[in-house]
């Protein structure tokens, strides 16, 4: 996996931002669960809805950044952005929301 052009570097940063966006959306769902005490069926529906939103965002990321090509480094950096947000920022955002 080599990153060899400026557009690839820009794609990496956009992927990190998308990963943090997906993590923020997850925090919104998590805050909703905490605030309204969702039932098991409600949690399943929320998980499915989150998965659909994440898939659509990832599709749009690939379509916009790399013209629809599946570039592994874009997906990897999206996951890295998600994980870094979950580790360092998520606790704060759930308390704020």
Coordinates of N, CA and C in Angstrom, one line a residue:
X1 N 0.8 -1.2 0.0 CA 0.0 0.0 0.0 C 0.9 1.2 0.0
X2 N 0.9 1.9 -1.1 CA 1.7 3.1 -1.2 C 0.8 4.3 -1.4
X3 N 1.1 5.4 -0.8 CA 0.4 6.7 -1.0 C 1.4 7.6 -1.8
X4 N 1.1 7.8 -3.1 CA 2.1 8.4 -4.0 C 1.7 9.7 -4.6
X5 N 0.6 10.3 -4.3 CA 0.2 11.6 -4.9 C -0.5 12.4 -3.9
X6 N -0.6 13.7 -4.2 CA -1.2 14.7 -3.3 C -2.7 14.3 -3.1
X7 N -3.4 13.8 -4.2 CA -4.8 13.5 -4.0 C -4.9 12.3 -3.0
X8 N -4.0 11.4 -3.0 CA -4.0 10.3 -2.0 C -3.9 10.8 -0.6
X9 N -3.0 11.8 -0.4 CA -2.8 12.3 0.9 C -4.0 13.1 1.4
X10 N -4.7 13.8 0.5 CA -5.9 14.5 0.8 C -7.0 13.5 1.1
X11 N -7.0 12.4 0.4 CA -8.0 11.3 0.6 C -7.8 10.7 2.0
X12 N -6.6 10.6 2.5 CA -6.3 10.1 3.8 C -6.9 11.0 4.9
X13 N -6.7 12.3 4.7 CA -7.2 13.3 5.7 C -8.7 13.3 5.7
X14 N -9.3 13.2 4.5 CA -10.8 13.2 4.4 C -11.3 11.9 5.0
X15 N -10.6 10.8 4.8 CA -11.0 9.5 5.4 C -11.0 9.6 7.0
X16 N -9.9 10.2 7.5 CA -9.9 10.4 9.0 C -11.1 11.2 9.4
X17 N -11.4 12.3 8.7 CA -12.6 13.1 9.1 C -13.9 12.3 9.0
X18 N -14.0 11.5 7.9 CA -15.2 10.7 7.8 C -15.3 9.7 8.9
X19 N -14.2 9.1 9.3 CA -14.2 8.2 10.5 C -14.6 8.9 11.7
X20 N -14.2 10.1 12.0 CA -14.6 10.8 13.2 C -16.1 11.2 13.1
X21 N -16.6 11.5 11.9 CA -18.0 11.8 11.7 C -18.8 10.6 12.0
X22 N -18.4 9.4 11.5 CA -19.2 8.2 11.8 C -19.2 7.9 13.3
X23 N -18.1 8.2 13.9 CA -18.0 7.9 15.4 C -18.9 8.9 16.1
X24 N -19.0 10.2 15.6 CA -19.9 11.1 16.3 C -21.3 10.7 16.1
X25 N -21.7 10.2 14.9 CA -23.0 9.7 14.7 C -23.3 8.5 15.7
X26 N -22.3 7.6 15.9 CA -22.5 6.6 16.8 C -22.7 7.1 18.2
X27 N -22.0 8.2 18.6 CA -22.2 8.8 19.9 C -23.6 9.4 20.1
X28 N -24.2 9.9 19.0 CA -25.5 10.4 19.0 C -26.5 9.2 19.3
X29 N -26.3 8.1 18.6 CA -27.1 6.9 18.9 C -27.0 6.5 20.4
X30 N -25.7 6.5 20.8 CA -25.4 6.0 22.2 C -26.1 7.0 23.2
X31 N -26.0 8.3 23.0 CA -26.7 9.2 23.9 C -28.2 9.0 23.9
X32 N -28.7 8.7 22.7 CA -30.2 8.5 22.7 C -30.6 7.2 23.5
X33 N -29.7 6.2 23.4 CA -30.0 5.0 24.2 C -29.9 5.3 25.7
X34 N -29.0 6.1 26.1 CA -28.8 6.4 27.5 C -30.0 7.2 28.0
X35 N -30.4 8.2 27.2 CA -31.5 9.1 27.6 C -32.8 8.5 27.6
X36 N -33.1 7.6 26.7 CA -34.5 7.1 26.5 C -34.6 5.6 26.8
X37 N -33.6 5.0 27.3 CA -33.6 3.5 27.7 C -34.3 2.7 26.7
X38 N -33.7 2.5 25.6 CA -34.2 1.7 24.5 C -34.4 0.2 24.8
X39 N -35.5 -0.4 24.3 CA -35.7 -1.8 24.4 C -34.7 -2.6 23.5
X40 N -34.7 -3.9 23.7 CA -33.8 -4.7 22.8 C -34.2 -4.5 21.3
X41 N -35.5 -4.5 21.0 CA -35.9 -4.3 19.6 C -35.4 -2.9 19.1
X42 N -35.6 -1.9 20.0 CA -35.2 -0.6 19.6 C -33.7 -0.5 19.4
X43 N -32.9 -1.2 20.2 CA -31.4 -1.2 20.0 C -31.1 -1.9 18.7
X44 N -31.8 -3.0 18.3 CA -31.5 -3.6 17.1 C -31.8 -2.7 15.9
X45 N -32.9 -2.0 16.0 CA -33.3 -1.1 14.9 C -32.3 0.1 14.8
X46 N -31.8 0.6 15.9 CA -30.8 1.6 15.9 C -29.5 1.1 15.3
X47 N -29.1 -0.1 15.7 CA -27.9 -0.7 15.1 C -28.0 -0.8 13.6
X48 N -29.1 -1.3 13.1 CA -29.3 -1.4 11.7 C -29.3 0.0 11.0
X49 N -30.0 0.9 11.6 CA -30.0 2.3 11.1 C -28.6 2.9 11.0
X50 N -27.8 2.7 12.1 CA -26.4 3.1 12.1 C -25.6 2.5 11.1
X51 N -25.8 1.2 10.9 CA -25.0 0.4 9.9 C -25.3 1.0 8.5
X52 N -26.6 1.2 8.2 CA -27.0 1.8 6.9 C -26.3 3.2 6.7
X53 N -26.4 4.0 7.7 CA -25.9 5.4 7.6 C -24.3 5.3 7.4
X54 N -23.7 4.4 8.1 CA -22.2 4.2 8.0 C -21.9 3.7 6.6
X55 N -22.6 2.8 6.1 CA -22.4 2.2 4.7 C -22.6 3.3 3.7
X56 N -23.6 4.1 3.8 CA -23.9 5.2 2.8 C -22.7 6.2 2.9
X57 N -22.3 6.6 4.1 CA -21.3 7.6 4.2 C -19.9 7.0 3.6
X58 N -19.7 5.8 3.8 CA -18.4 5.2 3.3 C -18.5 5.1 1.8
X59 N -19.7 4.7 1.2 CA -19.9 4.7 -0.2 C -19.6 6.1 -0.8
X60 N -20.2 7.1 -0.2 CA -20.0 8.5 -0.6 C -18.6 8.9 -0.6
X61 N -17.9 8.5 0.5 CA -16.5 8.8 0.7 C -15.7 8.2 -0.5
X62 N -15.9 6.9 -0.8 CA -15.2 6.3 -1.9 C -15.6 6.9 -3.2
X63 N -16.8 7.3 -3.4 CA -17.3 7.8 -4.7 C -16.7 9.2 -4.9
X64 N -16.7 10.0 -3.9 CA -16.2 11.4 -4.0 C -14.7 11.5 -4.0
X65 N -14.0 10.8 -3.1 CA -12.6 10.9 -3.0 C -11.8 10.2 -4.0
X66 N -12.2 9.0 -4.3 CA -11.4 8.2 -5.2 C -12.2 7.7 -6.4
X67 N -13.2 8.4 -6.8 CA -14.0 8.1 -8.0 C -14.6 6.7 -8.0
X68 N -15.0 6.2 -6.8 CA -15.7 5.0 -6.7 C -14.7 3.8 -6.6
X69 N -13.5 4.0 -6.7 CA -12.5 2.8 -6.6 C -12.4 2.4 -5.1
X70 N -12.3 1.2 -4.9 CA -12.1 0.7 -3.5 C -10.6 0.8 -3.2
X71 N -10.2 1.8 -2.5 CA -8.8 2.0 -2.1 C -8.7 1.6 -0.6
X72 N -7.9 0.6 -0.3 CA -7.8 0.1 1.0 C -7.4 1.1 2.0
X73 N -6.4 2.0 1.6 CA -5.9 3.0 2.6 C -7.0 3.9 3.0
X74 N -8.0 4.2 2.1 CA -9.1 5.1 2.5 C -9.9 4.4 3.6
X75 N -10.2 3.2 3.4 CA -11.0 2.4 4.4 C -10.3 2.3 5.7
X76 N -9.0 2.0 5.6 CA -8.2 1.8 6.8 C -8.1 3.1 7.6
X77 N -7.9 4.3 6.9 CA -7.8 5.5 7.6 C -9.2 6.0 8.1
X78 N -10.3 5.6 7.5 CA -11.6 5.8 8.0 C -11.8 5.1 9.4
X79 N -11.3 3.8 9.4 CA -11.4 3.1 10.6 C -10.5 3.7 11.7
X80 N -9.3 4.1 11.3 CA -8.4 4.7 12.3 C -9.0 6.0 12.9
X81 N -9.7 6.8 12.0 CA -10.3 8.0 12.5 C -11.4 7.7 13.5
X82 N -12.2 6.6 13.2 CA -13.3 6.2 14.0 C -12.7 5.8 15.4
X83 N -11.7 5.0 15.4 CA -11.1 4.4 16.6 C -10.5 5.5 17.5
X84 N -9.7 6.4 16.8 CA -9.1 7.5 17.6 C -10.2 8.4 18.2
X85 N -11.2 8.7 17.5 CA -12.3 9.5 18.1 C -12.9 8.8 19.3
X86 N -13.2 7.5 19.1 CA -13.8 6.7 20.2 C -12.9 6.7 21.4
X87 N -11.6 6.6 21.3 CA -10.6 6.5 22.4 C -10.5 7.9 23.1
X88 N -10.3 9.0 22.3 CA -9.9 10.2 22.9 C -11.1 11.2 23.1
X89 N -12.1 11.2 22.3 CA -13.1 12.2 22.4 C -14.5 11.7 22.7
X90 N -14.8 10.5 22.5 CA -16.1 10.0 22.7 C -16.8 10.2 24.0
X91 N -16.0 10.0 25.1 CA -16.5 10.2 26.4 C -17.0 11.6 26.7
X92 N -16.3 12.5 26.1 CA -16.7 14.0 26.3 C -17.9 14.3 25.5
X93 N -18.0 13.8 24.3 CA -19.2 14.1 23.4 C -20.5 13.5 24.0
X94 N -20.4 12.3 24.5 CA -21.6 11.7 25.1 C -22.1 12.5 26.3
X95 N -21.2 13.0 27.1 CA -21.5 13.8 28.3 C -22.2 15.1 27.8
X96 N -21.6 15.7 26.8 CA -22.2 17.0 26.3 C -23.5 16.8 25.7
X97 N -23.7 15.7 24.9 CA -25.0 15.5 24.3 C -26.0 15.1 25.3

